[in-house]
Amino acid sequence: MTSRSSAALQAVVAGILFSTGGAAVKATELDAWQVAGTRSLIAAAVLLIAIPAARSWAGGTGLSSSAGAAPWWREPARRQALLLTVGTGCCYCLTLVLFVHAAKRTTAAETIFLQSTAPLFVLLLSPLLLRERPTARQLLFVPLFGAGLVMALYGGADAAASAPDPRTGNVLAVFCGLAYGLTLMGLRAAGRPRPEGRSASAPGIAAAACGNVIVCLACLPAMFPFGSIEAADLVVVVYLGLFQVALAYVFVTRAARALQAPVLALLLLLEPALTPFWAMWFHGEQPHLLTWLGGAVIAAATVLLATVVGEPER
């Protein structure tokens, strides 16, 4: 198997693992804070222990300095790297927490379709935050993303056992899309070359580890008391932390080394494509037609944006 074939396979597996999140979150009796905090505790532990790059929050070799090297707080580039990694981690933290809260309240289809509007927020905010102006061709997709967002947001979902408060859940999912867009912009800023010819910060895996640590700390006050935890609940949160977050993110970062960004983005569309079917299979959710249409419009806009347009203007 070639390196590109292996990378494509890893991206496909990551997309499938990501897509199980909505159904798995609904499968446990733990509340949203407990699910988010426990899932991220497991994911953070796996990433920090198993992957050295996940500990490189300040770029280079991490927060600690090698013998004879200046400490990180005395190096402007490493201070900037740490700030960017923590900022991106905070945005990723919001993405993780809002996704769980939205999935607990509305359908998995609404949650993932509305989160998938992240490219819309990237197009709108990148001139301000990244100093990158979208091209005229890219801006043509803003109305398409907007139409998909409106259809998915107002597609309607009847309250059910797996979606008790769809209206609130849909609003949370929109903010989840915004947080995910900010995460993507943070990763973009971290990956841009500096004048000295190297990246400004630690790799994306460090931001993922940082985000999961922040989730643990943010959810800790609301997680207790746990009470008695059923074995099924424990299995679900371990699966979410170990496979759906940590392992999936490892696969994505490895695939990104060999695949072009448009190809990776298209393969990861498996997540919004499969998420509603897992929820339909395990929980009997039946999203409305307008929700499906909104998701299709968002997916089409993502495909076109990834394959047709070029780099934004500096």
CSV table of N, CA, C and O in Angstrom, one decimal, residues 92-167:
chain,number,residue,atom,x,y,z
A,92,TYR,N,-11.2,24.8,20.4
A,92,TYR,CA,-11.5,23.4,20.2
A,92,TYR,C,-12.3,22.9,21.4
A,92,TYR,O,-13.2,22.1,21.3
A,93,CYS,N,-12.0,23.4,22.6
A,93,CYS,CA,-12.7,23.1,23.8
A,93,CYS,C,-14.2,23.5,23.6
A,93,CYS,O,-15.1,22.7,23.9
A,94,LEU,N,-14.4,24.7,23.2
A,94,LEU,CA,-15.8,25.1,22.9
A,94,LEU,C,-16.5,24.2,21.9
A,94,LEU,O,-17.7,23.8,22.1
A,95,THR,N,-15.8,23.8,20.9
A,95,THR,CA,-16.3,22.9,19.9
A,95,THR,C,-16.8,21.6,20.5
A,95,THR,O,-17.9,21.1,20.3
A,96,LEU,N,-15.9,21.0,21.3
A,96,LEU,CA,-16.2,19.7,21.9
A,96,LEU,C,-17.4,19.8,22.9
A,96,LEU,O,-18.3,19.0,22.9
A,97,VAL,N,-17.4,20.8,23.7
A,97,VAL,CA,-18.5,21.0,24.7
A,97,VAL,C,-19.8,21.3,24.1
A,97,VAL,O,-20.8,20.7,24.4
A,98,LEU,N,-19.8,22.2,23.1
A,98,LEU,CA,-21.1,22.6,22.5
A,98,LEU,C,-21.6,21.4,21.7
A,98,LEU,O,-22.8,21.3,21.6
A,99,PHE,N,-20.8,20.6,21.1
A,99,PHE,CA,-21.2,19.5,20.3
A,99,PHE,C,-22.0,18.5,21.2
A,99,PHE,O,-23.1,18.0,20.8
A,100,VAL,N,-21.4,18.2,22.4
A,100,VAL,CA,-22.1,17.3,23.3
A,100,VAL,C,-23.4,17.8,23.8
A,100,VAL,O,-24.5,17.2,23.8
A,101,HIS,N,-23.4,19.1,24.1
A,101,HIS,CA,-24.7,19.7,24.6
A,101,HIS,C,-25.7,19.8,23.5
A,101,HIS,O,-26.9,19.6,23.8
A,102,ALA,N,-25.3,20.1,22.3
A,102,ALA,CA,-26.3,20.1,21.2
A,102,ALA,C,-26.8,18.7,20.9
A,102,ALA,O,-28.0,18.5,20.7
A,103,ALA,N,-25.9,17.7,20.9
A,103,ALA,CA,-26.3,16.4,20.5
A,103,ALA,C,-27.3,15.8,21.6
A,103,ALA,O,-28.1,14.9,21.3
A,104,LYS,N,-27.2,16.3,22.8
A,104,LYS,CA,-28.1,15.8,23.9
A,104,LYS,C,-29.5,16.4,23.7
A,104,LYS,O,-30.4,15.9,24.3
A,105,ARG,N,-29.6,17.5,23.0
A,105,ARG,CA,-30.8,18.2,22.9
A,105,ARG,C,-31.6,18.1,21.6
A,105,ARG,O,-32.8,18.2,21.5
A,106,THR,N,-30.8,18.0,20.5
A,106,THR,CA,-31.4,17.9,19.2
A,106,THR,C,-31.0,16.7,18.4
A,106,THR,O,-30.2,15.9,19.0
A,107,THR,N,-31.4,16.5,17.2
A,107,THR,CA,-31.0,15.3,16.4
A,107,THR,C,-29.6,15.3,16.0
A,107,THR,O,-29.0,16.4,15.9
A,108,ALA,N,-29.0,14.2,15.8
A,108,ALA,CA,-27.6,14.1,15.4
A,108,ALA,C,-27.4,14.8,14.1
A,108,ALA,O,-26.4,15.4,13.8
A,109,ALA,N,-28.4,14.7,13.2
A,109,ALA,CA,-28.3,15.3,11.9
A,109,ALA,C,-28.2,16.8,12.0
A,109,ALA,O,-27.4,17.4,11.3
A,110,GLU,N,-29.1,17.4,12.8
A,110,GLU,CA,-29.1,18.9,13.0
A,110,GLU,C,-27.7,19.3,13.5
A,110,GLU,O,-27.1,20.3,13.1
A,111,THR,N,-27.2,18.5,14.5
A,111,THR,CA,-26.0,18.9,15.2
A,111,THR,C,-24.8,18.9,14.2
A,111,THR,O,-24.1,19.9,14.1
A,112,ILE,N,-24.7,17.8,13.4
A,112,ILE,CA,-23.5,17.7,12.6
A,112,ILE,C,-23.6,18.6,11.3
A,112,ILE,O,-22.7,19.2,10.9
A,113,PHE,N,-24.9,18.8,10.8
A,113,PHE,CA,-25.0,19.7,9.7
A,113,PHE,C,-24.7,21.1,10.0
A,113,PHE,O,-24.1,21.9,9.3
A,114,LEU,N,-25.2,21.6,11.2
A,114,LEU,CA,-25.0,22.9,11.6
A,114,LEU,C,-23.5,23.2,12.0
A,114,LEU,O,-22.9,24.2,11.8
A,115,GLN,N,-22.9,22.1,12.6
A,115,GLN,CA,-21.4,22.3,12.9
A,115,GLN,C,-20.6,22.4,11.6
A,115,GLN,O,-19.6,23.0,11.5
A,116,SER,N,-21.1,21.7,10.5
A,116,SER,CA,-20.4,21.7,9.2
A,116,SER,C,-20.5,23.1,8.5
A,116,SER,O,-19.9,23.2,7.4
A,117,THR,N,-21.2,24.1,9.1
A,117,THR,CA,-21.1,25.4,8.5
A,117,THR,C,-19.9,26.2,8.9
A,117,THR,O,-19.7,27.3,8.6
A,118,ALA,N,-18.9,25.5,9.5
A,118,ALA,CA,-17.7,26.2,10.0
A,118,ALA,C,-17.0,26.9,8.8
A,118,ALA,O,-16.5,28.0,9.0
A,119,PRO,N,-16.9,26.4,7.6
A,119,PRO,CA,-16.3,27.1,6.5
A,119,PRO,C,-16.9,28.5,6.2
A,119,PRO,O,-16.3,29.4,5.8
A,120,LEU,N,-18.2,28.6,6.5
A,120,LEU,CA,-18.9,29.9,6.4
A,120,LEU,C,-18.3,30.9,7.3
A,120,LEU,O,-17.9,32.1,6.9
A,121,PHE,N,-18.0,30.6,8.6
A,121,PHE,CA,-17.5,31.5,9.5
A,121,PHE,C,-16.0,31.8,9.2
A,121,PHE,O,-15.5,32.9,9.5
A,122,VAL,N,-15.3,30.8,8.6
A,122,VAL,CA,-13.9,31.0,8.2
A,122,VAL,C,-13.9,32.1,7.1
A,122,VAL,O,-13.0,33.0,7.1
A,123,LEU,N,-14.8,31.9,6.1
A,123,LEU,CA,-14.8,32.9,5.0
A,123,LEU,C,-15.1,34.3,5.5
A,123,LEU,O,-14.5,35.3,5.1
A,124,LEU,N,-16.0,34.4,6.5
A,124,LEU,CA,-16.4,35.7,7.0
A,124,LEU,C,-15.4,36.4,7.9
A,124,LEU,O,-15.3,37.6,7.9
A,125,LEU,N,-14.7,35.5,8.7
A,125,LEU,CA,-13.8,36.1,9.8
A,125,LEU,C,-12.4,36.1,9.4
A,125,LEU,O,-11.6,36.7,10.1
A,126,SER,N,-11.9,35.3,8.4
A,126,SER,CA,-10.5,35.3,8.1
A,126,SER,C,-9.9,36.6,7.7
A,126,SER,O,-8.7,36.9,8.0
A,127,PRO,N,-10.7,37.6,7.0
A,127,PRO,CA,-10.0,38.9,6.8
A,127,PRO,C,-9.7,39.6,8.1
A,127,PRO,O,-8.7,40.3,8.1
A,128,LEU,N,-10.5,39.4,9.1
A,128,LEU,CA,-10.3,40.1,10.4
A,128,LEU,C,-9.2,39.4,11.2
A,128,LEU,O,-8.3,40.1,11.8
A,129,LEU,N,-9.3,38.1,11.3
A,129,LEU,CA,-8.4,37.4,12.2
A,129,LEU,C,-7.1,36.9,11.6
A,129,LEU,O,-6.1,36.8,12.3
A,130,LEU,N,-7.1,36.6,10.3
A,130,LEU,CA,-6.0,36.1,9.7
A,130,LEU,C,-5.3,37.0,8.7
A,130,LEU,O,-4.3,36.7,8.1
A,131,ARG,N,-6.0,38.1,8.4
A,131,ARG,CA,-5.6,39.1,7.4
A,131,ARG,C,-5.5,38.4,6.0
A,131,ARG,O,-4.6,38.7,5.2
A,132,GLU,N,-6.4,37.5,5.8
A,132,GLU,CA,-6.5,36.8,4.5
A,132,GLU,C,-7.9,37.1,3.9
A,132,GLU,O,-8.9,36.8,4.5
A,133,ARG,N,-7.8,37.7,2.7
A,133,ARG,CA,-9.1,38.1,2.1
A,133,ARG,C,-9.5,36.9,1.2
A,133,ARG,O,-8.8,36.5,0.3
A,134,PRO,N,-10.8,36.4,1.4
A,134,PRO,CA,-11.3,35.4,0.4
A,134,PRO,C,-11.3,35.9,-1.0
A,134,PRO,O,-11.6,37.1,-1.2
A,135,THR,N,-11.1,35.1,-2.0
A,135,THR,CA,-11.2,35.5,-3.3
A,135,THR,C,-12.7,35.7,-3.7
A,135,THR,O,-13.6,35.3,-3.0
A,136,ALA,N,-12.9,36.4,-4.8
A,136,ALA,CA,-14.3,36.6,-5.2
A,136,ALA,C,-15.0,35.3,-5.5
A,136,ALA,O,-16.2,35.2,-5.2
A,137,ARG,N,-14.3,34.3,-6.0
A,137,ARG,CA,-14.9,33.0,-6.2
A,137,ARG,C,-15.3,32.3,-4.9
A,137,ARG,O,-16.3,31.7,-4.8
A,138,GLN,N,-14.4,32.5,-3.9
A,138,GLN,CA,-14.8,31.9,-2.6
A,138,GLN,C,-16.0,32.5,-2.0
A,138,GLN,O,-16.8,31.9,-1.4
A,139,LEU,N,-16.1,33.9,-2.1
A,139,LEU,CA,-17.2,34.6,-1.6
A,139,LEU,C,-18.6,34.2,-2.2
A,139,LEU,O,-19.6,34.4,-1.6
A,140,LEU,N,-18.5,33.6,-3.4
A,140,LEU,CA,-19.8,33.1,-4.0
A,140,LEU,C,-20.4,32.0,-3.2
A,140,LEU,O,-21.6,31.8,-3.4
A,141,PHE,N,-19.6,31.3,-2.4
A,141,PHE,CA,-20.2,30.2,-1.6
A,141,PHE,C,-20.8,30.7,-0.3
A,141,PHE,O,-21.4,29.8,0.4
A,142,VAL,N,-20.6,31.9,0.1
A,142,VAL,CA,-21.2,32.4,1.3
A,142,VAL,C,-22.7,32.3,1.3
A,142,VAL,O,-23.3,31.7,2.3
A,143,PRO,N,-23.4,32.7,0.3
A,143,PRO,CA,-24.9,32.5,0.3
A,143,PRO,C,-25.3,31.1,0.3
A,143,PRO,O,-26.3,30.7,0.9
A,144,LEU,N,-24.5,30.2,-0.4
A,144,LEU,CA,-24.8,28.8,-0.4
A,144,LEU,C,-24.8,28.2,1.0
A,144,LEU,O,-25.7,27.5,1.5
A,145,PHE,N,-23.7,28.5,1.7
A,145,PHE,CA,-23.6,28.1,3.1
A,145,PHE,C,-24.7,28.7,4.0
A,145,PHE,O,-25.2,28.0,4.8
A,146,GLY,N,-25.0,29.9,3.7
A,146,GLY,CA,-26.0,30.6,4.5
A,146,GLY,C,-27.4,29.9,4.3
A,146,GLY,O,-28.2,29.7,5.2
A,147,ALA,N,-27.7,29.6,3.0
A,147,ALA,CA,-29.0,28.9,2.8
A,147,ALA,C,-29.0,27.6,3.4
A,147,ALA,O,-30.1,27.2,4.0
A,148,GLY,N,-27.9,26.8,3.4
A,148,GLY,CA,-27.9,25.5,4.0
A,148,GLY,C,-28.1,25.6,5.5
A,148,GLY,O,-28.8,24.8,6.2
A,149,LEU,N,-27.4,26.6,6.1
A,149,LEU,CA,-27.6,26.9,7.6
A,149,LEU,C,-29.0,27.2,7.9
A,149,LEU,O,-29.5,26.6,8.9
A,150,VAL,N,-29.7,28.0,7.2
A,150,VAL,CA,-31.0,28.4,7.5
A,150,VAL,C,-32.0,27.2,7.4
A,150,VAL,O,-32.8,27.0,8.2
A,151,MET,N,-31.8,26.4,6.3
A,151,MET,CA,-32.6,25.2,6.1
A,151,MET,C,-32.4,24.2,7.2
A,151,MET,O,-33.4,23.6,7.8
A,152,ALA,N,-31.2,24.0,7.6
A,152,ALA,CA,-30.9,23.0,8.7
A,152,ALA,C,-31.4,23.5,10.0
A,152,ALA,O,-31.9,22.8,10.9
A,153,LEU,N,-31.2,24.9,10.3
A,153,LEU,CA,-31.6,25.4,11.5
A,153,LEU,C,-33.1,25.4,11.7
A,153,LEU,O,-33.6,25.2,12.8
A,154,TYR,N,-33.9,25.8,10.7
A,154,TYR,CA,-35.3,25.9,10.7
A,154,TYR,C,-36.0,24.7,10.1
A,154,TYR,O,-37.2,24.8,9.8
A,155,GLY,N,-35.3,23.6,9.8
A,155,GLY,CA,-35.9,22.4,9.2
A,155,GLY,C,-36.9,21.8,10.1
A,155,GLY,O,-37.8,21.1,9.6
A,156,GLY,N,-36.8,22.1,11.4
A,156,GLY,CA,-37.8,21.5,12.3
A,156,GLY,C,-37.5,20.1,12.8
A,156,GLY,O,-37.1,19.3,12.0
A,157,ALA,N,-37.7,19.9,14.0
A,157,ALA,CA,-37.5,18.6,14.6
A,157,ALA,C,-38.4,18.5,15.8
A,157,ALA,O,-38.4,19.3,16.7
A,158,ASP,N,-39.2,17.5,15.8
A,158,ASP,CA,-40.2,17.2,16.9
A,158,ASP,C,-39.4,16.7,18.1
A,158,ASP,O,-38.5,15.9,18.0
A,159,ALA,N,-39.8,17.2,19.3
A,159,ALA,CA,-39.1,16.7,20.5
A,159,ALA,C,-39.4,15.2,20.6
A,159,ALA,O,-40.4,14.7,20.3
A,160,ALA,N,-38.3,14.5,21.0
A,160,ALA,CA,-38.3,13.1,21.1
A,160,ALA,C,-37.4,12.7,22.3
A,160,ALA,O,-36.7,13.5,22.9
A,161,ALA,N,-37.4,11.4,22.6
A,161,ALA,CA,-36.5,10.9,23.7
A,161,ALA,C,-35.1,11.2,23.4
A,161,ALA,O,-34.3,11.6,24.4
A,162,SER,N,-34.6,11.1,22.2
A,162,SER,CA,-33.2,11.4,21.9
A,162,SER,C,-33.0,12.8,21.5
A,162,SER,O,-31.8,13.2,21.3
A,163,ALA,N,-34.0,13.6,21.4
A,163,ALA,CA,-33.9,15.1,21.0
A,163,ALA,C,-35.0,15.8,21.8
A,163,ALA,O,-35.9,16.3,21.2
A,164,PRO,N,-34.8,16.0,23.1
A,164,PRO,CA,-35.8,16.6,23.9
A,164,PRO,C,-36.0,18.1,23.8
A,164,PRO,O,-37.1,18.6,24.1
A,165,ASP,N,-35.0,18.8,23.3
A,165,ASP,CA,-35.1,20.3,23.2
A,165,ASP,C,-34.4,20.7,21.9
A,165,ASP,O,-33.4,21.3,21.9
A,166,PRO,N,-35.0,20.4,20.7
A,166,PRO,CA,-34.3,20.6,19.4
A,166,PRO,C,-34.1,22.1,19.2
A,166,PRO,O,-33.0,22.4,18.5
A,167,ARG,N,-34.9,23.0,19.6
A,167,ARG,CA,-34.7,24.4,19.3
A,167,ARG,C,-33.4,24.9,20.0
A,167,ARG,O,-32.5,25.5,19.3
